[in-house]
Coordinates of C-alpha atoms in Angstrom, one line a residue:
M12 CA -53.6 8.5 -56.0
N13 CA -50.9 7.3 -53.1
L14 CA -48.5 9.3 -51.5
T15 CA -45.0 7.6 -50.5
Q16 CA -41.9 8.9 -49.2
I17 CA -42.3 11.6 -47.3
S18 CA -38.8 12.5 -46.0
P19 CA -37.0 15.9 -44.5
S20 CA -34.6 17.9 -46.7
L21 CA -31.2 18.0 -45.2
R22 CA -31.2 21.6 -45.1
Y23 CA -35.0 22.8 -45.2
C24 CA -37.5 21.6 -43.0
A25 CA -40.4 21.1 -45.7
P26 CA -40.7 18.0 -47.0
S27 CA -40.6 16.8 -50.3
I28 CA -43.0 14.3 -51.4
G29 CA -43.4 11.8 -54.7
L30 CA -46.9 11.7 -55.7
Y31 CA -48.0 8.8 -58.0
F32 CA -51.1 9.0 -60.3
N33 CA -52.6 6.5 -63.0
T34 CA -52.2 8.4 -66.7
P35 CA -55.0 8.0 -69.2
S36 CA -54.3 6.0 -71.8
S37 CA -54.7 9.5 -74.2
L38 CA -52.3 11.3 -71.9
R39 CA -49.6 8.7 -72.8
R40 CA -47.6 10.6 -74.5
H41 CA -46.5 12.5 -71.4
R42 CA -45.2 9.4 -69.3
R43 CA -41.5 10.5 -70.1
L44 CA -42.4 13.9 -67.9
R45 CA -40.1 13.2 -64.6
L46 CA -39.3 15.9 -62.4
P47 CA -36.7 14.9 -59.5
T48 CA -37.4 14.0 -56.1
A49 CA -36.0 14.5 -52.7
L50 CA -35.4 10.4 -52.2
P51 CA -35.6 8.8 -55.9
P52 CA -38.7 6.2 -55.3
T53 CA -37.7 2.5 -55.1
T54 CA -38.9 -0.3 -57.4
S55 CA -41.6 -1.9 -55.1
S56 CA -43.2 1.7 -54.8
V57 CA -43.9 2.6 -58.2
P58 CA -47.4 1.1 -59.6
K59 CA -47.1 -0.9 -62.2
T60 CA -49.5 1.5 -64.5
T61 CA -48.0 4.2 -66.6
A62 CA -47.0 7.0 -63.8
T63 CA -45.8 10.3 -63.5
I64 CA -43.7 11.4 -60.4
I65 CA -43.8 14.7 -59.4
S66 CA -41.8 16.7 -56.2
F67 CA -43.9 19.5 -55.1
L68 CA -42.2 20.7 -51.9
P69 CA -40.9 23.5 -51.7
R70 CA -41.0 23.6 -55.8
F71 CA -44.6 24.1 -55.9
L72 CA -43.7 28.1 -55.1
N73 CA -42.6 28.7 -58.4
P74 CA -44.6 30.7 -60.0
N75 CA -44.8 28.9 -63.1
F76 CA -46.3 25.9 -61.6
V77 CA -49.2 27.6 -60.1
T78 CA -50.1 29.4 -62.8
G79 CA -50.0 26.8 -65.3
N80 CA -46.9 27.9 -67.5
C81 CA -45.6 24.2 -67.4
L82 CA -46.3 21.0 -69.0
L83 CA -48.8 20.0 -66.8
S84 CA -51.3 22.7 -68.0
R85 CA -51.8 20.2 -70.9
M86 CA -53.2 17.4 -68.6
E87 CA -56.2 19.3 -68.5
F88 CA -58.6 18.5 -65.6
Q89 CA -56.1 16.1 -64.0
G90 CA -53.4 18.7 -64.1
I91 CA -55.9 21.6 -62.4
L92 CA -56.9 18.8 -59.6
F93 CA -53.3 18.3 -59.2
R94 CA -52.3 21.4 -58.6
V95 CA -55.0 21.8 -55.9
V96 CA -54.1 19.0 -54.3
C97 CA -50.4 20.1 -54.1
I98 CA -51.4 23.9 -52.8
V99 CA -54.2 22.1 -50.3
Y100 CA -51.5 19.8 -49.2
S101 CA -48.5 22.2 -48.7
I102 CA -51.0 24.5 -46.5
L103 CA -51.7 21.8 -44.1
V104 CA -48.3 20.5 -44.0
Y105 CA -46.1 23.9 -44.1
F106 CA -48.3 26.6 -42.8
P107 CA -47.6 27.4 -39.5
W108 CA -50.5 26.3 -37.5
D109 CA -48.4 25.8 -34.3
V110 CA -46.1 29.2 -33.8
Q111 CA -43.4 27.5 -31.7
S112 CA -42.7 24.9 -34.3
F113 CA -42.5 27.8 -37.1
D114 CA -40.1 29.8 -34.8
N115 CA -37.7 26.6 -35.3
D116 CA -38.4 26.7 -38.9
I117 CA -37.4 29.9 -39.2
R118 CA -34.6 29.9 -37.1
R119 CA -33.2 26.4 -39.4
H120 CA -33.3 28.8 -42.4
T121 CA -31.4 31.7 -40.5
C122 CA -29.5 29.3 -38.6
P123 CA -29.8 25.7 -40.6
S124 CA -27.7 24.2 -37.6
V125 CA -31.1 23.7 -35.4
L126 CA -31.7 20.0 -36.9
D127 CA -32.7 18.3 -33.6
G128 CA -33.7 15.1 -33.9
Q129 CA -32.4 15.0 -37.8
V130 CA -28.8 14.1 -37.0
S131 CA -29.0 10.9 -36.4
S132 CA -31.0 10.0 -39.3
L133 CA -28.2 11.0 -41.6
N134 CA -24.9 9.6 -42.3
G135 CA -21.2 10.4 -43.7
P136 CA -20.9 13.6 -45.6
A137 CA -24.4 15.1 -44.9
S138 CA -23.9 14.3 -41.2
E139 CA -20.3 15.9 -40.6
A140 CA -21.8 18.7 -42.7
V141 CA -24.6 19.5 -40.2
E142 CA -22.4 19.1 -37.2
I143 CA -20.0 21.5 -38.2
D144 CA -22.9 24.3 -39.1
K145 CA -24.2 23.2 -35.4
R146 CA -20.9 24.0 -34.0
F147 CA -21.0 27.5 -35.6
W148 CA -24.6 28.4 -34.9
S149 CA -24.7 27.1 -31.5
G150 CA -21.6 28.9 -30.3
S151 CA -20.0 25.5 -29.2
G152 CA -16.9 25.9 -27.8
I153 CA -17.1 29.7 -27.3
G154 CA -16.6 30.7 -23.7
T155 CA -16.0 34.4 -23.8
N156 CA -18.0 37.7 -25.2
K157 CA -15.2 38.5 -27.0
E158 CA -15.3 34.6 -28.7
M159 CA -18.6 34.9 -29.6
V160 CA -17.6 38.8 -31.4
E161 CA -15.1 37.1 -33.1
N162 CA -17.1 34.2 -34.1
L163 CA -19.9 36.6 -35.8
Q164 CA -17.0 38.7 -37.4
N165 CA -15.4 35.6 -39.5
Y166 CA -18.6 34.7 -40.8
G167 CA -19.2 38.4 -41.7
V168 CA -21.8 39.4 -39.9
V169 CA -20.3 41.9 -37.4
R170 CA -18.3 44.1 -40.2
S171 CA -16.5 47.1 -38.5
K172 CA -14.5 47.8 -35.9
K173 CA -16.9 50.0 -34.0
V174 CA -19.5 47.5 -33.6
S175 CA -17.4 44.6 -32.8
E176 CA -15.5 47.1 -29.8
V177 CA -19.2 47.9 -28.7
M178 CA -20.3 44.1 -28.8
E179 CA -17.4 43.3 -26.8
S180 CA -17.5 46.0 -24.2
V181 CA -21.3 45.1 -23.5
D182 CA -20.9 41.3 -21.8
R183 CA -24.1 39.5 -23.2
A184 CA -23.9 37.2 -20.1
F185 CA -25.2 40.1 -18.1
F186 CA -28.6 40.5 -20.0
V187 CA -29.5 36.8 -20.1
P188 CA -31.4 34.7 -17.7
D189 CA -29.3 33.0 -15.5
G190 CA -28.5 29.0 -16.2
V191 CA -28.5 29.9 -19.8
P192 CA -25.6 29.5 -22.5
P193 CA -25.1 33.3 -22.8
Y194 CA -23.3 33.1 -25.8
V195 CA -25.3 30.5 -28.3
D196 CA -26.5 32.3 -31.4
T197 CA -30.4 32.0 -31.0
P198 CA -32.9 34.0 -29.2
V199 CA -33.7 33.5 -25.4
P200 CA -36.9 33.6 -23.8
I201 CA -36.6 36.2 -20.7
G202 CA -40.2 36.2 -19.3
Y203 CA -43.6 37.9 -20.3
N204 CA -43.8 36.4 -23.9
A205 CA -40.5 38.2 -24.6
T206 CA -37.1 37.3 -25.9
I207 CA -33.7 38.3 -26.0
S208 CA -32.6 38.6 -29.9
A209 CA -29.9 36.1 -31.1
P210 CA -26.6 38.2 -31.0
H211 CA -26.2 38.2 -35.1
M212 CA -29.8 40.0 -34.9
H213 CA -28.1 42.4 -32.7
A214 CA -24.8 42.5 -34.7
T215 CA -27.0 43.1 -38.1
C216 CA -28.9 45.9 -36.1
L217 CA -26.1 47.6 -35.2
Q218 CA -24.1 47.5 -38.6
L219 CA -27.4 48.8 -40.2
L220 CA -27.8 51.8 -37.9
E221 CA -23.7 52.5 -37.1
K222 CA -23.9 55.9 -39.6
H223 CA -26.8 57.2 -37.4
L224 CA -25.1 56.1 -33.9
Q225 CA -22.3 58.5 -33.9
P226 CA -21.0 60.2 -30.6
G227 CA -24.0 63.4 -29.7
M228 CA -27.0 61.7 -31.5
R229 CA -29.7 60.0 -30.2
A230 CA -31.3 56.7 -30.5
L231 CA -34.5 55.1 -29.3
D232 CA -34.9 51.4 -28.4
V233 CA -38.3 50.0 -28.5
G234 CA -39.2 47.1 -27.0
S235 CA -35.8 47.3 -24.8
G236 CA -36.3 44.3 -22.8
T237 CA -33.5 43.2 -21.1
G238 CA -31.5 46.5 -22.2
Y239 CA -28.5 44.7 -24.5
L240 CA -29.3 47.0 -27.4
T241 CA -29.8 50.2 -25.1
A242 CA -26.9 49.9 -23.7
C243 CA -24.5 49.8 -27.1
F244 CA -26.4 52.2 -28.7
A245 CA -25.4 54.4 -25.3
L246 CA -21.9 53.6 -25.8
M247 CA -22.1 54.2 -29.3
V248 CA -23.6 57.6 -29.3
G249 CA -21.4 58.4 -26.0
P250 CA -22.5 61.0 -23.1
K251 CA -22.9 63.6 -25.4
G252 CA -25.6 61.8 -27.3
R253 CA -28.6 60.1 -26.1
A254 CA -30.0 56.3 -25.6
V255 CA -33.6 55.6 -24.4
G256 CA -35.2 52.4 -24.2
V257 CA -38.9 51.9 -23.7
E258 CA -40.8 48.7 -22.5
H259 CA -44.1 48.3 -21.5
I260 CA -43.5 45.8 -19.0
P261 CA -42.5 47.3 -15.9
E262 CA -40.7 44.1 -14.5
L263 CA -38.5 44.1 -17.7
V264 CA -37.6 47.7 -17.2
A265 CA -36.4 46.6 -13.6
S266 CA -34.7 44.0 -14.4
S267 CA -33.3 45.7 -17.6
I268 CA -31.7 48.6 -15.5
K269 CA -29.9 46.5 -12.9
N270 CA -28.2 44.5 -15.7
I271 CA -26.9 48.1 -17.8
E272 CA -25.4 48.5 -13.9
K273 CA -23.5 45.5 -13.9
S274 CA -22.5 46.5 -17.8
A275 CA -19.8 48.8 -19.1
A276 CA -22.9 51.4 -20.0
A277 CA -23.4 52.0 -15.8
P278 CA -21.4 55.4 -15.9
L279 CA -24.2 56.8 -18.6
L280 CA -27.0 55.3 -17.1
K281 CA -25.6 57.3 -13.6
E282 CA -25.2 60.3 -15.7
G283 CA -28.4 60.1 -17.4
S284 CA -27.4 60.0 -21.1
L285 CA -29.2 56.5 -21.1
S286 CA -32.4 55.9 -19.6
V287 CA -35.0 53.2 -20.1
H288 CA -39.0 53.9 -19.6
V289 CA -42.0 52.1 -18.9
G290 CA -44.2 53.1 -22.2
D291 CA -46.2 52.0 -25.4
G292 CA -43.4 51.8 -27.7
R293 CA -45.5 52.2 -30.3
Q294 CA -46.0 55.6 -29.4
G295 CA -42.3 55.9 -29.0
W296 CA -41.1 58.6 -26.5
A297 CA -41.5 61.7 -27.5
E298 CA -40.0 63.6 -24.6
C299 CA -36.3 63.2 -26.3
A300 CA -37.2 63.2 -30.1
P301 CA -36.3 63.5 -32.3
Y302 CA -34.2 60.3 -33.4
D303 CA -31.2 60.1 -35.2
A304 CA -31.9 56.2 -35.0
I305 CA -35.1 54.2 -33.8
H306 CA -34.3 49.9 -33.3
V307 CA -37.8 48.3 -33.0
G308 CA -37.2 45.1 -31.0
A309 CA -40.5 43.2 -31.7
A310 CA -42.8 42.9 -35.1
A311 CA -45.6 45.1 -36.0
A312 CA -48.4 44.2 -38.1
E313 CA -47.2 47.7 -40.0
I314 CA -44.6 50.9 -39.0
P315 CA -46.1 52.6 -36.4
P316 CA -46.6 56.8 -37.5
A317 CA -45.6 58.0 -34.1
L318 CA -42.3 56.5 -34.9
I319 CA -42.1 57.9 -38.1
D320 CA -43.1 61.2 -36.7
Q321 CA -39.9 61.1 -34.1
L322 CA -37.2 60.1 -36.8
K323 CA -34.9 63.0 -37.5
P324 CA -34.4 63.9 -41.0
G325 CA -31.9 61.8 -42.1
G326 CA -32.2 59.5 -39.8
R327 CA -32.8 55.7 -40.0
M328 CA -35.0 53.0 -38.6
V329 CA -34.8 49.3 -38.2
I330 CA -38.3 47.5 -37.4
P331 CA -39.3 44.0 -38.2
V332 CA -42.9 44.3 -40.2
G333 CA -45.1 41.5 -40.7
N334 CA -47.4 38.5 -39.0
I335 CA -46.6 35.2 -39.6
F336 CA -44.1 36.0 -42.5
Q337 CA -41.7 38.9 -41.3
D338 CA -39.3 41.3 -43.2
L339 CA -36.9 43.6 -41.7
K340 CA -37.4 47.0 -42.9
V341 CA -34.6 49.8 -43.1
V342 CA -36.9 53.5 -43.2
D343 CA -34.8 56.1 -43.7
K344 CA -35.8 59.6 -43.7
D345 CA -34.4 61.9 -46.0
T346 CA -33.7 65.7 -45.6
D347 CA -36.5 66.6 -46.9
G348 CA -39.0 64.6 -44.6
S349 CA -39.7 61.7 -47.5
I350 CA -39.6 58.3 -46.6
N351 CA -37.7 55.2 -48.2
I352 CA -38.4 52.0 -47.1
R353 CA -36.2 48.9 -48.2
D354 CA -36.9 44.9 -46.8
E355 CA -33.1 43.6 -45.3
T356 CA -34.1 40.3 -44.6
S357 CA -36.9 37.6 -43.7
V358 CA -36.8 37.4 -39.7
R359 CA -39.2 36.3 -37.0
Y360 CA -39.8 38.5 -33.6
V361 CA -42.3 38.2 -31.2
P362 CA -45.3 40.6 -31.7
L363 CA -45.0 44.6 -31.0
T364 CA -48.7 44.6 -29.1
S365 CA -50.1 46.1 -26.1
R366 CA -49.2 45.0 -22.7
E367 CA -52.6 43.5 -22.3
A368 CA -52.4 41.2 -25.2
Q369 CA -48.7 40.4 -24.6
L370 CA -49.5 39.1 -21.2
G371 CA -52.7 37.5 -22.1
D372 CA -51.2 33.9 -22.5
N373 CA -49.5 34.1 -18.7

């Protein structure tokens, strides 16, 4: 058995692979079985003996392949061995042993333009498509906050007038570290093993929570970080509402207050309808509960019970849940107190954990 032609896909980072193995004469009736590969093999690379060509990444994820409900199941022992090899190889190659590498992989799926180092290997229309894609997702040529929001509107991320007005009012440039392009659609490290989410994720969460951020309502932002989304919440609920940010890194709380003081939400901070506190966000902020809207800016292994308790009947919580593989979950509490949970999309967030665990690598 030999491996040939490992190459990255244009849109997905998982490689496609051709496997060639000798087929015994008793099984040569299957020699015509050919599943297409990402890159067809050259004549010189194919063994002279009868060969069967299989492309299994990412096609190995097909449940029919794993359960054996395909033509390969007739190949008895070799078929079983082949599937074992495929699965083991996929775990070794595709499993995100390097978390930073996996973060980039997720960003490639969310923003396919993140193909650094691969564009130069593409030619013709493929290269042009990637360059166009990069210009959209990277925000190339976008120099103002308003242009960033318009860009998100053009691609259907921002769909409501209220969300667009709030995102235009709260300039993202006040909430990212100095020297970082503020309008690039990508998460940005802010220190202490934390990040500020990409603009499209902020827009997505605002859209999901819009009906629960009406004037006079209460909102909780868990893992408030730089304070960007807390400021957006405050503008949406207005001076008669209440927007609360909770962050367990004191330095981030201090810097977020300074950021908010520069923004359109500064009057609300001064009046007291907007506040940011040092605390364990997994326990929420009971002092101002219950909340019509709760946003969690880090991925929990499971939904914290305290946040469910502090969610008002009729309210909604948006929270990423999972470890390596994460989903953005929408949690609705009915007026009778029953809970409904659905998955919105796959995401990648930093973990929701204790302060000590978060700072462990610093």
